[in-house]
Tab-separated table of C-alpha atoms in Angstrom:
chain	number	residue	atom	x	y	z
A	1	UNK	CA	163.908	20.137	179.755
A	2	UNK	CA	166.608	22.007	178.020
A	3	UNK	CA	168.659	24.225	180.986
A	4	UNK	CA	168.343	27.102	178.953
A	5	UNK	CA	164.782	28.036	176.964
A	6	UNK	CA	165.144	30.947	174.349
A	7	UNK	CA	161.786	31.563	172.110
A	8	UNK	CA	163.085	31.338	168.994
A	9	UNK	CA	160.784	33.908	167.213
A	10	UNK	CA	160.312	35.683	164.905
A	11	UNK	CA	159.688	38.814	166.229
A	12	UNK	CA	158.589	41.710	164.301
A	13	UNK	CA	158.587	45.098	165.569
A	14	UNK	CA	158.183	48.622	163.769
A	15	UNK	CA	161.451	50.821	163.755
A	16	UNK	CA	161.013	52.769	167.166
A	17	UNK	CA	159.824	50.335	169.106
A	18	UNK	CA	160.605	48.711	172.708
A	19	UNK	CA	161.884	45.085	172.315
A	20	UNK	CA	161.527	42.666	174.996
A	21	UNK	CA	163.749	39.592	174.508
A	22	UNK	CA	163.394	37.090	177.090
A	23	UNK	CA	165.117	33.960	178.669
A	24	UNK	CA	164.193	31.181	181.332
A	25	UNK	CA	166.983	29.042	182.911
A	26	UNK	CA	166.879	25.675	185.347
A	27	UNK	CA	170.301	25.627	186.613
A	28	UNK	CA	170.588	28.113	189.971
A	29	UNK	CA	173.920	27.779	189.788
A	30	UNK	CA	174.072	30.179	186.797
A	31	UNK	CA	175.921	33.323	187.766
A	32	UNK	CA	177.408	35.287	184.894
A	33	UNK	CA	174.792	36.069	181.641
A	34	UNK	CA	175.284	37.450	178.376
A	35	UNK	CA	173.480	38.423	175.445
A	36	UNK	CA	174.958	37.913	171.617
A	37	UNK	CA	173.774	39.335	168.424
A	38	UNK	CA	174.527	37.379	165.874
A	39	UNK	CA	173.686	38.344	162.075
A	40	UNK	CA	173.087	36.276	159.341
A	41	UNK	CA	176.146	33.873	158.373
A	42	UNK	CA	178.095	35.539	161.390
A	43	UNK	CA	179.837	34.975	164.085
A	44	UNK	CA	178.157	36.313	167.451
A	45	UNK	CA	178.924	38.979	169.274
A	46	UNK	CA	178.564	39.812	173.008
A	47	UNK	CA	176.818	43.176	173.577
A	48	UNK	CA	175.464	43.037	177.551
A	49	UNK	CA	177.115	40.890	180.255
A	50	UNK	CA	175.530	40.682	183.433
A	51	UNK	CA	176.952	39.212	186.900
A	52	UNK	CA	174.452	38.402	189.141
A	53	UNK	CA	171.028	39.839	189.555
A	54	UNK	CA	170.245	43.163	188.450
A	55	UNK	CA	170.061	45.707	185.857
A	56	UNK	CA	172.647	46.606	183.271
A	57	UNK	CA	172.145	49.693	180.542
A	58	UNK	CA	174.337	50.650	177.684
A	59	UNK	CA	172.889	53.070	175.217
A	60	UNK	CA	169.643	51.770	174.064
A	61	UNK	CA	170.327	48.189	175.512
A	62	UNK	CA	169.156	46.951	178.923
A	63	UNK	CA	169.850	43.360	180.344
A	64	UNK	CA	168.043	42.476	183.172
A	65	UNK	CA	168.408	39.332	185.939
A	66	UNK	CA	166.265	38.403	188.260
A	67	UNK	CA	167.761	35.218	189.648
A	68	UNK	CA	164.735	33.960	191.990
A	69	UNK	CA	162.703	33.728	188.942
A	70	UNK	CA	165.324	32.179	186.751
A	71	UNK	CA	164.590	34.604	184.037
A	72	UNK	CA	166.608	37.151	182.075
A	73	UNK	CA	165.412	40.097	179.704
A	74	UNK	CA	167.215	42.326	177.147
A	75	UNK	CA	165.079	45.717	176.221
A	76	UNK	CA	166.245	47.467	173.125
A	77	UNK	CA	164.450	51.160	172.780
A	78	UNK	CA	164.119	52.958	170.003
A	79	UNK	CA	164.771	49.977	167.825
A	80	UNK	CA	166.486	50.635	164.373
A	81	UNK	CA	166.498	48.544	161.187
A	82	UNK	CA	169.786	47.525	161.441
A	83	UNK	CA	169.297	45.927	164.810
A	84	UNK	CA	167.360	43.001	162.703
A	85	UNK	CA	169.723	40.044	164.116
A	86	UNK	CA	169.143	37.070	166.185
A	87	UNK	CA	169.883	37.761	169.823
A	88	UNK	CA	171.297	34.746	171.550
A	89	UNK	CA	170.870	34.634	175.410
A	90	UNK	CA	173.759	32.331	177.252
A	91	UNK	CA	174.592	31.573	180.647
A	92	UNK	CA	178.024	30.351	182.642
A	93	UNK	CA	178.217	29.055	186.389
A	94	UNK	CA	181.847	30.742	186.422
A	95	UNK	CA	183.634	27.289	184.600
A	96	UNK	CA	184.230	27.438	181.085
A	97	UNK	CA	180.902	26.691	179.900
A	98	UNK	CA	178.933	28.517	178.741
A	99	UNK	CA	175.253	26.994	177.652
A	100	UNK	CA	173.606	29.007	174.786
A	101	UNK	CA	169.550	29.517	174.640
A	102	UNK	CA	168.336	28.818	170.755
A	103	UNK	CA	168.305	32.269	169.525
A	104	UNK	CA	165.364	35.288	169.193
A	105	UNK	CA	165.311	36.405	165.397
A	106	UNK	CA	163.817	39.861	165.417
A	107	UNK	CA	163.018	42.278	162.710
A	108	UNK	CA	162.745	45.680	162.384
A	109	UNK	CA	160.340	47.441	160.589
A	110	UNK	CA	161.331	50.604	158.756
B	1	UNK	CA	189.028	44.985	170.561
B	2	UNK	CA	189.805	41.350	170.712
B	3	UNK	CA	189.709	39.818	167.280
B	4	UNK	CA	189.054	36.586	166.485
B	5	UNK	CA	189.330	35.575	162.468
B	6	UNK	CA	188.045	32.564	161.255
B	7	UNK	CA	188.886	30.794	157.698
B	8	UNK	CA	187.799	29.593	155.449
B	9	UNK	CA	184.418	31.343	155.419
B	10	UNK	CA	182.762	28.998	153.212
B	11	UNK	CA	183.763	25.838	151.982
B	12	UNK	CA	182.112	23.128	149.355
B	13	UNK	CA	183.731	19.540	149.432
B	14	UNK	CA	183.368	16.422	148.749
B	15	UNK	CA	182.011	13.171	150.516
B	16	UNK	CA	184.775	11.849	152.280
B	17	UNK	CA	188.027	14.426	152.091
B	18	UNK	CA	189.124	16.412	154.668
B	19	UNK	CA	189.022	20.443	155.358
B	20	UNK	CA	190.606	22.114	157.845
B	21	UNK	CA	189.456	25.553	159.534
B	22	UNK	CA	191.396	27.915	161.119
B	23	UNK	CA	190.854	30.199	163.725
B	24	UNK	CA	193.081	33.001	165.030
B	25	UNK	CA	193.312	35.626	167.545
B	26	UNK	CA	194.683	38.523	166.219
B	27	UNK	CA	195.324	41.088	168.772
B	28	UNK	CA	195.490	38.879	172.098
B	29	UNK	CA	196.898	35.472	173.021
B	30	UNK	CA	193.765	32.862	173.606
B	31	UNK	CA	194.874	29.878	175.735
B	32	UNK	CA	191.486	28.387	175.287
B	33	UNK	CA	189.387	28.321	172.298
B	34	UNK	CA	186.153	26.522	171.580
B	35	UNK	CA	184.412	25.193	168.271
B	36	UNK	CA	180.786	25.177	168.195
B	37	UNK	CA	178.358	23.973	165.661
B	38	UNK	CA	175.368	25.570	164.601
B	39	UNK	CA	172.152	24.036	162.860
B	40	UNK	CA	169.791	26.640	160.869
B	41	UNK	CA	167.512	28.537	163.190
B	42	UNK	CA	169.288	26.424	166.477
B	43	UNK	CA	172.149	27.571	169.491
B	44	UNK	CA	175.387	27.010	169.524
B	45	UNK	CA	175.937	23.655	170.346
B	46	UNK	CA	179.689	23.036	172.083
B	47	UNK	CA	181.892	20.556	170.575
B	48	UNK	CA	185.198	20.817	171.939
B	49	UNK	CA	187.429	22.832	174.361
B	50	UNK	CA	190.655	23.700	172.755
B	51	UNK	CA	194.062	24.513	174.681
B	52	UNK	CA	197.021	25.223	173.856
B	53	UNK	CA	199.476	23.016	174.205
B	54	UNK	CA	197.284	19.819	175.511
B	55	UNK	CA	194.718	17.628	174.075
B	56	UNK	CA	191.104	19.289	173.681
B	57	UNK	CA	188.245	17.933	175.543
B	58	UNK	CA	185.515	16.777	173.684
B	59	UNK	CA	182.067	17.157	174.740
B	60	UNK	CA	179.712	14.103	175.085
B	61	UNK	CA	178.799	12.795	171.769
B	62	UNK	CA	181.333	14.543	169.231
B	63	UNK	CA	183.510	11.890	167.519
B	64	UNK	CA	187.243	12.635	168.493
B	65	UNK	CA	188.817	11.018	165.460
B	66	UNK	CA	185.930	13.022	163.264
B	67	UNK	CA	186.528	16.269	164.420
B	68	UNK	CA	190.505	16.765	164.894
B	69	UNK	CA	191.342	19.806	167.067
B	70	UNK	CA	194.808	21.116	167.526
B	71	UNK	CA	196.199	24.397	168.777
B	72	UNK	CA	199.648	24.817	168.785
B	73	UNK	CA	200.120	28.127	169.674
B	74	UNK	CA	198.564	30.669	171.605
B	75	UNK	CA	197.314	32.626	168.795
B	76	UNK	CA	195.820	29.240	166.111
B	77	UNK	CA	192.986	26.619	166.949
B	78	UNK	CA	192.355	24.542	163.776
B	79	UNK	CA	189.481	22.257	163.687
B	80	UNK	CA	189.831	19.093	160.866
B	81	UNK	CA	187.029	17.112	159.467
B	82	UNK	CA	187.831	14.035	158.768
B	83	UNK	CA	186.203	12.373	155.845
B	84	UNK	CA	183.208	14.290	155.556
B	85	UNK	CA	180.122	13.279	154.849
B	86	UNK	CA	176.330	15.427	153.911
B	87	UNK	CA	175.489	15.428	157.586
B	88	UNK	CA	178.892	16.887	158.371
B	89	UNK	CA	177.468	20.087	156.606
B	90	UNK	CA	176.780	23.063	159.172
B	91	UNK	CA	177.996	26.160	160.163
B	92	UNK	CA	180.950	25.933	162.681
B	93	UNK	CA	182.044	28.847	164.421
B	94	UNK	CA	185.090	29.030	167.195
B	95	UNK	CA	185.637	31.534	169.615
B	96	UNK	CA	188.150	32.727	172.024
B	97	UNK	CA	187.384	33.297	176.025
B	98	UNK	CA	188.843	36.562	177.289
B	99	UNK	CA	189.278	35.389	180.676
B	100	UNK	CA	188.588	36.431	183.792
B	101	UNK	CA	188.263	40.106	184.525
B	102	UNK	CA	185.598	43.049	183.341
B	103	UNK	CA	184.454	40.756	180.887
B	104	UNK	CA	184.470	37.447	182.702
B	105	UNK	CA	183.638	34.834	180.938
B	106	UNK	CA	182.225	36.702	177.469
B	107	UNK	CA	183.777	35.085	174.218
B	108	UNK	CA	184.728	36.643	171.056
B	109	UNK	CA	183.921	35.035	168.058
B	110	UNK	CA	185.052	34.141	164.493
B	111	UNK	CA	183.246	34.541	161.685
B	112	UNK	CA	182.136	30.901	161.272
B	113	UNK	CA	182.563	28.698	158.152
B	114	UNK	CA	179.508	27.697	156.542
B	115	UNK	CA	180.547	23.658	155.437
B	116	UNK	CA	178.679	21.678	152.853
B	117	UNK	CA	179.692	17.940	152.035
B	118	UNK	CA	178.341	17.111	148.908
């Protein structure tokens, strides 16, 4: 079982939509989660950190935790073409490192 | 921001020479860096913990010898293949941890290098 279990897609959405990208995890002793969007022949790059359980918003981004359930969620409202990427979950204990879930490719429908 | 450049950003070579990739932080001193290797359509998959000034730690599996890290200074990480082969070819990417603080433990990252040993 991998510690870290990302559907990889694809998901396909029209512009304006709600997306729901979600992650399960084994480890409990994950503490400090991110989410990356990475587009195509990129690098990624971190757009929600989360310590902890509980909710996180910035703009039309929310990251959500919910530790007894070892499962973590990033909404995106009002969805927009250009936020076609593949959104990368990953997860740290508070070492080092970090452990990366497979990646979420998601389109946007104009 | 923090900046992180990677280069090359693409690179064709042949079976069994060498290429070297260099990352950079631009705008901040990184103390640790890490290279990571990415398959098509799979995560980042960690191959090494860089730091400055001491021998990188390779994680389980990655061939030391194959994949030579060094980083120097507080501002380069280079990553070295060392005579690459077709299964060598993949997209490596570094990144830079920005330590402790608001951010914790979120990483900036290069641009990658898309490799292809032919």
């Amino acid at each position: 079982q991998k510690e870290v279990e990302q559907d990889p897609g694809p998901l396909s959405v029209p512009e304006g939509a709600i997306v729901s990208l979600n992650c399960t995890y084994s480890n409990s002793a994950f503490q400090y989660f991110m989410w990356y969007r990475q587009y195509s022949r990129k690098g990624p790059e971190l757009l929600m950190y989360t310590y902890s359980s509980g909710n996180k918003e910035d703009g039309r981004f929310t990251a959500q935790v919910d530790k007894s359930s070892k499962y973590i969620s990033l909404f995106i409202r009002d969805s927009q073409p250009s936020d076609s990427a593949t959104y990368l979950c990953a997860m740290n204990t508070g070492g080092f490192k970090t452990i990366f879930g497979a990646g979420t490719r998601l389109f946007v429908k104009a | 921001g923090a900046v992180v450049s990677q280069h090359p950003s693409w690179v064709i070579c042949k079976s069994g020479t060498s290429v070297k990739i260099e990352c950079r932080s631009l705008d901040f001193q990184a103390t640790t860096m890490f290279w990571y290797r990415q398959f098509p359509k799979q995560s980042l998959m960690l191959m090494a913990t860089s730091n400055e000034g001491s021998k990188a730690t390779y994680e389980q599996g990655v061939e030391k010898d194959k994949f030579l890290i060094n980083h120097a200074s507080l501002t380069l990480s280079t990553l070295t293949v060392t005579s690459a082969h077709p299964e060598d070819s993949s997209f490596y990417i570094c990144s830079a941890s920005l330590g402790q603080g608001a951010l914790g433990y979120g990483y900036t990252f290069g641009s990658g290098t898309r490799l292809t040993v032919v």
